[in-house]
Tab-separated table of C-alpha atoms and ligand atoms in Angstrom:
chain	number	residue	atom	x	y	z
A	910	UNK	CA	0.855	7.115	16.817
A	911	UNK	CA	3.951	5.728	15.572
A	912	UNK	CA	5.236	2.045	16.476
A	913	UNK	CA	8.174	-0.341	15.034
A	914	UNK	CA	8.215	-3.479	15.487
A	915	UNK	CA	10.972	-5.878	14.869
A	916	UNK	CA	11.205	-9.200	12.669
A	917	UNK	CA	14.187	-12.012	11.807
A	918	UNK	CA	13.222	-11.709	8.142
A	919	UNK	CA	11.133	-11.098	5.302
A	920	UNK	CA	8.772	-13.784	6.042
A	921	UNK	CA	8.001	-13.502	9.896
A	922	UNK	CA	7.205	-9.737	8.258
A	923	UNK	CA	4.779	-11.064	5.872
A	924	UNK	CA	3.276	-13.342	8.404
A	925	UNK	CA	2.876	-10.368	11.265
A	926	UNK	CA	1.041	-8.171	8.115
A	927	UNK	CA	-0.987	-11.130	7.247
A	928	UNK	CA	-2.225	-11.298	10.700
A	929	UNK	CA	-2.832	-7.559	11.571
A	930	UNK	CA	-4.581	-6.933	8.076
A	931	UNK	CA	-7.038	-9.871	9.502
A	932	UNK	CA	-7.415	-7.932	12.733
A	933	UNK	CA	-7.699	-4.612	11.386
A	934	UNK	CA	-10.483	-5.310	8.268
A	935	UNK	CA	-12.724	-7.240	10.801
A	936	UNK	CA	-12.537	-4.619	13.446
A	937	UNK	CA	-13.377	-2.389	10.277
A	938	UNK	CA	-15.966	-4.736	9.276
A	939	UNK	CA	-17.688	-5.309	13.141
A	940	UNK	CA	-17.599	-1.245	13.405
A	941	UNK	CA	-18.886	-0.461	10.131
A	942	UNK	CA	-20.333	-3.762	8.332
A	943	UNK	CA	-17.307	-3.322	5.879
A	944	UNK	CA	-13.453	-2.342	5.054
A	945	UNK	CA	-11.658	-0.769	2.596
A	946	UNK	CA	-8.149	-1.601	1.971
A	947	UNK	CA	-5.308	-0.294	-0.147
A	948	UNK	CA	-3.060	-2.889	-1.542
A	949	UNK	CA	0.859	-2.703	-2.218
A	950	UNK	CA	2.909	-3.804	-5.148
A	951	UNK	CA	6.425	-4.819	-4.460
A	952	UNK	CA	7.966	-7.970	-3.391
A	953	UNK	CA	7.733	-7.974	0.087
A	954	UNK	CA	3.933	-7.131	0.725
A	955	UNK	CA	3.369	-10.232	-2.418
A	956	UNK	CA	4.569	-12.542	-0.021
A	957	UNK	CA	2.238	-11.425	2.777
A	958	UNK	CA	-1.000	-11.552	0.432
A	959	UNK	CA	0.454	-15.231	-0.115
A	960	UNK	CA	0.749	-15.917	3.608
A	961	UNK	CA	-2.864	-14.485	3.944
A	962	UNK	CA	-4.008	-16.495	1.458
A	963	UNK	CA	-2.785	-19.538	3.156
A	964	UNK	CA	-3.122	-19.480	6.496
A	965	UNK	CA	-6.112	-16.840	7.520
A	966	UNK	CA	-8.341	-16.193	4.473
A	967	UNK	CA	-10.958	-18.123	6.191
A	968	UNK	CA	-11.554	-16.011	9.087
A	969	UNK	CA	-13.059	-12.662	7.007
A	970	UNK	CA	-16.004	-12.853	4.981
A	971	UNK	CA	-13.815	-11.013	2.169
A	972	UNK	CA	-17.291	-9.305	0.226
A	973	UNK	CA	-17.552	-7.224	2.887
A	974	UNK	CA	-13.518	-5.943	2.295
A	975	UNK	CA	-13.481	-3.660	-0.971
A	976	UNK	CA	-9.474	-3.649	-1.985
A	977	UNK	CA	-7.898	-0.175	-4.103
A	978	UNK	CA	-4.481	-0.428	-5.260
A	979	UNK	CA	-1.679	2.602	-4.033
A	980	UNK	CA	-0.385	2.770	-7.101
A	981	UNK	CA	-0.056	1.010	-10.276
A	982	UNK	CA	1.903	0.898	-13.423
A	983	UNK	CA	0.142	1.827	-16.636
A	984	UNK	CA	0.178	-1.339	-18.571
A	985	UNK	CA	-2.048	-3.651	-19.013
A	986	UNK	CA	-3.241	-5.869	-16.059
A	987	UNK	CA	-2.610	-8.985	-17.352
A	988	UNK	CA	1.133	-7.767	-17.994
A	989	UNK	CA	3.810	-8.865	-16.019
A	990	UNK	CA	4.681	-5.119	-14.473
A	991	UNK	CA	0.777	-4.904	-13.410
A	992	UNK	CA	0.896	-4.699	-9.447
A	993	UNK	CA	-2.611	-5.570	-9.787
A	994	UNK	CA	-2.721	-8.563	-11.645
A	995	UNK	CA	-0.190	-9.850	-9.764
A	996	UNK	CA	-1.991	-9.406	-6.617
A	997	UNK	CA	-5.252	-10.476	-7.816
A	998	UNK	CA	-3.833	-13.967	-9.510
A	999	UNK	CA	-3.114	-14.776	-5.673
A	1000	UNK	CA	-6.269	-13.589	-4.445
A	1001	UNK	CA	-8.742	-15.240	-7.287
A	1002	UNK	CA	-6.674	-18.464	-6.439
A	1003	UNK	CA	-8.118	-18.772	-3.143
A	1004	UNK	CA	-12.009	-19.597	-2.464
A	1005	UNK	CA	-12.339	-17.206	0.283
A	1006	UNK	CA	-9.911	-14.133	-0.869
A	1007	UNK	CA	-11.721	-14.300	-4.730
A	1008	UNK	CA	-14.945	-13.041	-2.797
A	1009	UNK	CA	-13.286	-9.523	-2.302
A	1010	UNK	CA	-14.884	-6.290	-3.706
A	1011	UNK	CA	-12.655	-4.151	-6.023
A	1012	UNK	CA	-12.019	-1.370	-7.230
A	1013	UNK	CA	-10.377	-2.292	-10.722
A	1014	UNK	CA	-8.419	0.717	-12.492
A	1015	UNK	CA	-9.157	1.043	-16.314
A	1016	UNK	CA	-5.466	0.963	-17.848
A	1017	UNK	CA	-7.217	2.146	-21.215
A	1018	UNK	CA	-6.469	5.829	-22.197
A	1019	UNK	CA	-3.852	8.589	-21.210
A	1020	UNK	CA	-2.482	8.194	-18.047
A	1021	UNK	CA	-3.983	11.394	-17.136
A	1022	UNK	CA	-7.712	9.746	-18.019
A	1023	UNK	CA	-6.722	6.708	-16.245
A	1024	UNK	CA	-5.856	8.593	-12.973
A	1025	UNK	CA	-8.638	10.957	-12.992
A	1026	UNK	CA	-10.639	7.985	-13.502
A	1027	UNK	CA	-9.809	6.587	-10.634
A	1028	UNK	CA	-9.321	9.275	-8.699
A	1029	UNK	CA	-13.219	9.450	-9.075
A	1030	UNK	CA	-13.544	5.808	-8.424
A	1031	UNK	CA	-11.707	6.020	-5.195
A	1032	UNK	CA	-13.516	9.285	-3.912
A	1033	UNK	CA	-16.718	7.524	-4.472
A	1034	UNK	CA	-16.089	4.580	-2.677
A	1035	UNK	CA	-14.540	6.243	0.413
A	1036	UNK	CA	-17.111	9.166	0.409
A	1037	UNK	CA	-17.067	10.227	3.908
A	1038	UNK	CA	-15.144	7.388	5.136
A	1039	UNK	CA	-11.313	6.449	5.751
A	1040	UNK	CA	-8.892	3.903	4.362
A	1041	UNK	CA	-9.166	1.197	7.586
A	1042	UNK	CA	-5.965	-0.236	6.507
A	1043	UNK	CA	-3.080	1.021	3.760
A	1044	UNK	CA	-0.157	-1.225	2.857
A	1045	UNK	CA	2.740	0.621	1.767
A	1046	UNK	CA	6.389	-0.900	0.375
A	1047	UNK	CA	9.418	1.368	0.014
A	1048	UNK	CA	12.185	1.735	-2.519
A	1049	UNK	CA	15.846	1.662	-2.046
A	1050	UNK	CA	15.962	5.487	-2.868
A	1051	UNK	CA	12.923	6.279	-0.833
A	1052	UNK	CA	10.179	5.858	-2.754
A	1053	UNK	CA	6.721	4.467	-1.665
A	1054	UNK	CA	3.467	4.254	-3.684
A	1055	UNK	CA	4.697	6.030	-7.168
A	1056	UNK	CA	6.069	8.824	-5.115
A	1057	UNK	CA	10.023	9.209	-6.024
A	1058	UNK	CA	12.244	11.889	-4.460
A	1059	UNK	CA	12.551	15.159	-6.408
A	1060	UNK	CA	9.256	13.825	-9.098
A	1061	UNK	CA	6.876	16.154	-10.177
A	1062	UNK	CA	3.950	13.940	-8.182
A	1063	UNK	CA	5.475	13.688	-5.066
A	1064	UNK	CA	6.656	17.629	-4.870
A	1065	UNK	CA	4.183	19.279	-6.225
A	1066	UNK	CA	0.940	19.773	-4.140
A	1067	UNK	CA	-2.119	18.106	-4.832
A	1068	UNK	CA	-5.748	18.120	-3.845
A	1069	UNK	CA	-6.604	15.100	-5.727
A	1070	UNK	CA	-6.325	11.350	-4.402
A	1071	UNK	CA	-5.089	9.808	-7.276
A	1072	UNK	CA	-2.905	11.897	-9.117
A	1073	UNK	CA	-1.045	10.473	-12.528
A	1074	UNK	CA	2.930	9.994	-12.502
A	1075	UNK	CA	5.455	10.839	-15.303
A	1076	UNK	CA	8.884	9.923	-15.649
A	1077	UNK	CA	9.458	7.309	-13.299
A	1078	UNK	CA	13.037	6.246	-12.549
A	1079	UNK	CA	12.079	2.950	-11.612
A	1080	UNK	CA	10.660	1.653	-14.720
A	1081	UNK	CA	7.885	1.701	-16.180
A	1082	UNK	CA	7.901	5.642	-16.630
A	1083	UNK	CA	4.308	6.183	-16.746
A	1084	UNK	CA	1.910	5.330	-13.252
A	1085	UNK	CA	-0.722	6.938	-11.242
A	1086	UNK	CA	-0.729	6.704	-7.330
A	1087	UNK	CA	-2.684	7.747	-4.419
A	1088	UNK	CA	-1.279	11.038	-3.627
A	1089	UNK	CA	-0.140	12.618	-0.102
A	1090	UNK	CA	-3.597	14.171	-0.141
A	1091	UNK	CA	-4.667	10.920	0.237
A	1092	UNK	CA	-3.102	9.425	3.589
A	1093	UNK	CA	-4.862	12.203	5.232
A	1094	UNK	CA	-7.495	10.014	5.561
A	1095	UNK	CA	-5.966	7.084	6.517
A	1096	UNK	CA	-6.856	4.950	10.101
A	1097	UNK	CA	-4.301	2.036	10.020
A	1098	UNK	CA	-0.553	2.192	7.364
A	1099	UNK	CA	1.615	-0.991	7.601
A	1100	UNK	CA	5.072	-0.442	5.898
A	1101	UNK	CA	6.973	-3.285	4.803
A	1102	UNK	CA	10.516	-2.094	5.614
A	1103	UNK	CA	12.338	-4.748	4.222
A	1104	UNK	CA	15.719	-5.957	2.818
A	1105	UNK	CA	19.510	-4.630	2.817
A	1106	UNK	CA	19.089	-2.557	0.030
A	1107	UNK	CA	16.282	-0.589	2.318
A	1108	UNK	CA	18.163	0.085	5.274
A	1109	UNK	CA	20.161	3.503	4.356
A	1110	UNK	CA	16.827	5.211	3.195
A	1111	UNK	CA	15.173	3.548	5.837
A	1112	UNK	CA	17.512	5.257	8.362
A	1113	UNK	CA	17.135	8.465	6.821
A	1114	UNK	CA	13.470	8.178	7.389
A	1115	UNK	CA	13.811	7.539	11.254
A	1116	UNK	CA	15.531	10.392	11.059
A	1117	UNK	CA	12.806	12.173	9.792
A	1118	UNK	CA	14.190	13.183	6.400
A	1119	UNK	CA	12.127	14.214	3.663
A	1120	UNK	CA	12.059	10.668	1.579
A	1121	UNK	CA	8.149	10.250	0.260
A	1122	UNK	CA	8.000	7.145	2.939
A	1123	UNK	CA	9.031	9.481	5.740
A	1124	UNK	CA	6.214	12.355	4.614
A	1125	UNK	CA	3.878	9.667	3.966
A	1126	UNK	CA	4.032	8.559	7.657
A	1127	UNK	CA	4.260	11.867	9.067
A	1128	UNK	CA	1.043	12.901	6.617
A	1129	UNK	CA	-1.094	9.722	8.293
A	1130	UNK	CA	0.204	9.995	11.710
A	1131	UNK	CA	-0.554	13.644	11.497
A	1132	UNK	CA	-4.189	13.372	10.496
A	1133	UNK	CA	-4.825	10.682	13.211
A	1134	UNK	CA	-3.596	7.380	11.515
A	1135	UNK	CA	-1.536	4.887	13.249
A	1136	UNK	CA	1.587	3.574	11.403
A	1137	UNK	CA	3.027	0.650	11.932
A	1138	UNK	CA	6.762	0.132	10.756
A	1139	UNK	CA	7.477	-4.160	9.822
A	1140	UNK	CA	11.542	-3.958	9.841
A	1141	UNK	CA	13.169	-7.197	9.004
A	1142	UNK	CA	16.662	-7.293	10.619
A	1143	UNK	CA	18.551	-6.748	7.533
A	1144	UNK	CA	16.643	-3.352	6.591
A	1145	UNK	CA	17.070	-2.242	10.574
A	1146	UNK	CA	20.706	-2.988	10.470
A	1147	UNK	CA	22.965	-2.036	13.110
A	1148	UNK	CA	21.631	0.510	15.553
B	462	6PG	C1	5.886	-0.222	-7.637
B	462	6PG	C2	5.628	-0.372	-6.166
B	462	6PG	C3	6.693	0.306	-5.336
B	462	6PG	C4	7.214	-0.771	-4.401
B	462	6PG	C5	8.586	-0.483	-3.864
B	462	6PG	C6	9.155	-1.636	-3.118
B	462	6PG	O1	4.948	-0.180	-8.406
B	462	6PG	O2	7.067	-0.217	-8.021
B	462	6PG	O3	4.376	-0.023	-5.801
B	462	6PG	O4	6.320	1.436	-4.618
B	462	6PG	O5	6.326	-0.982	-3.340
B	462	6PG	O6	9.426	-0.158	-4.943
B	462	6PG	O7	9.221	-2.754	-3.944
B	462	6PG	P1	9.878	-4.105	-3.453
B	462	6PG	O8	9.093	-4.589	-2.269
B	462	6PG	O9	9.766	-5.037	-4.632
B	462	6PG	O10	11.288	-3.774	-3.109
């Protein structure tokens, strides 16, 4: 199932995501004793995890929550382009959010080592499970997770979950990202649809075009997932 729901701005969006990712990991956690979540890079989702932080961190017990990022840049992760470390200086900040299990990536070695590596990582830890709850940005051309239009990674198909990424056009070049393969196996994807810049790809994705945020839906919803669209009014523009 598909659903979009409607915000004034970027913030009311970070505040709804806040909220459902607190509804969806302890539903996760009462059904199953624990969660496993798939964090975003990007602007928009960093101010949710900040919103989180502040106003509902106390209501998980955030051991029991095991985080993965979607995709990641491959640079150090104390470096300022590490999704990451960005997301974890926000989460080790906070008494109850620093509790959360993670699955770090090793940024050491080609990024073909690095993504296999964690392709492994991931596999493990999901084992005969599903994602309970995937955050996913998108790009002004498209994009979402390191999946660009027309790149090798998002064309090509791929029976591995984490799959390494050449030749970025949004700098840096070099990533590795969950694949499509992936989202099969997904139960709950919140996209932060966000911004100006977003709204002509955006619309091209309603319309069910092939930009990697459009397939990535379809892929979740297909297998079962629910999706969940966050539009801020300037990404949903005029109607
Ligand atoms: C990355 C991100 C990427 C991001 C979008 C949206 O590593 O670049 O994972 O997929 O989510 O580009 O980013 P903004 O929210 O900053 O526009």
């Amino acid at each position: 199932m598909s659903e979009i729901r409607n915000y004034d701005d970027v913030n009311e969006v970070a505040e709804a995501a806040a909220e459902n990712a607190v509804e969806i990991l302890s539903l996760a956690i009462e059904s199953s004793g624990s969660a496993i979540w798939v964090l975003a890079g990007g602007s928009s989702p960093m101010l949710a995890y900040k919103k989180l932080a502040k106003n509902y961190a106390d209501l998980i017990d955030w051991s029991l929550v095991t985080v993965v990022i979607g995709d990641e840049r491959l640079v150090p992760l104390d470096h300022k382009d590490s999704n990451w470390g960005a997301i974890m200086r926000v989460f080790d900040d906070n008494p109850y959010l620093s509790k959360v299990a993670r699955v770090i990536p090793d940024v050491t070695g080609s990024v073909e080592q690095v993504a296999s590596e964690y392709n492994r990582m991931v596999r493990q830890l999901v084992a005969d499970k599903r994602f309970d709850l995937v955050w996913l940005g998108v790009g002004e051309d498209g994009h979402t997770l390191s999946l660009f239009p027309g790149n090798a990674a998002f064309v090509e198909p791929n029976e591995d979950w984490v799959i390494p990424v050449h030749d970025s056009p949004k700098p840096p070049s070099e990533r590795f990202t969950l694949s499509l393969k992936a989202l099969e196996y997904v139960t709950e994807l919140v996209i932060f649809a966000v911004g100006a810049s977003k709204r002509d790809a955006l619309r091209e994705a309603r319309l069910k075009g092939r930009l990697p945020i459009a397939v990535a839906a379809n892929v979740v919803e297909s297998y079962g997932g629910e999706v969940r669209w966050l539009y801020d009014d300037a990404a949903w523009g005029e109607e």
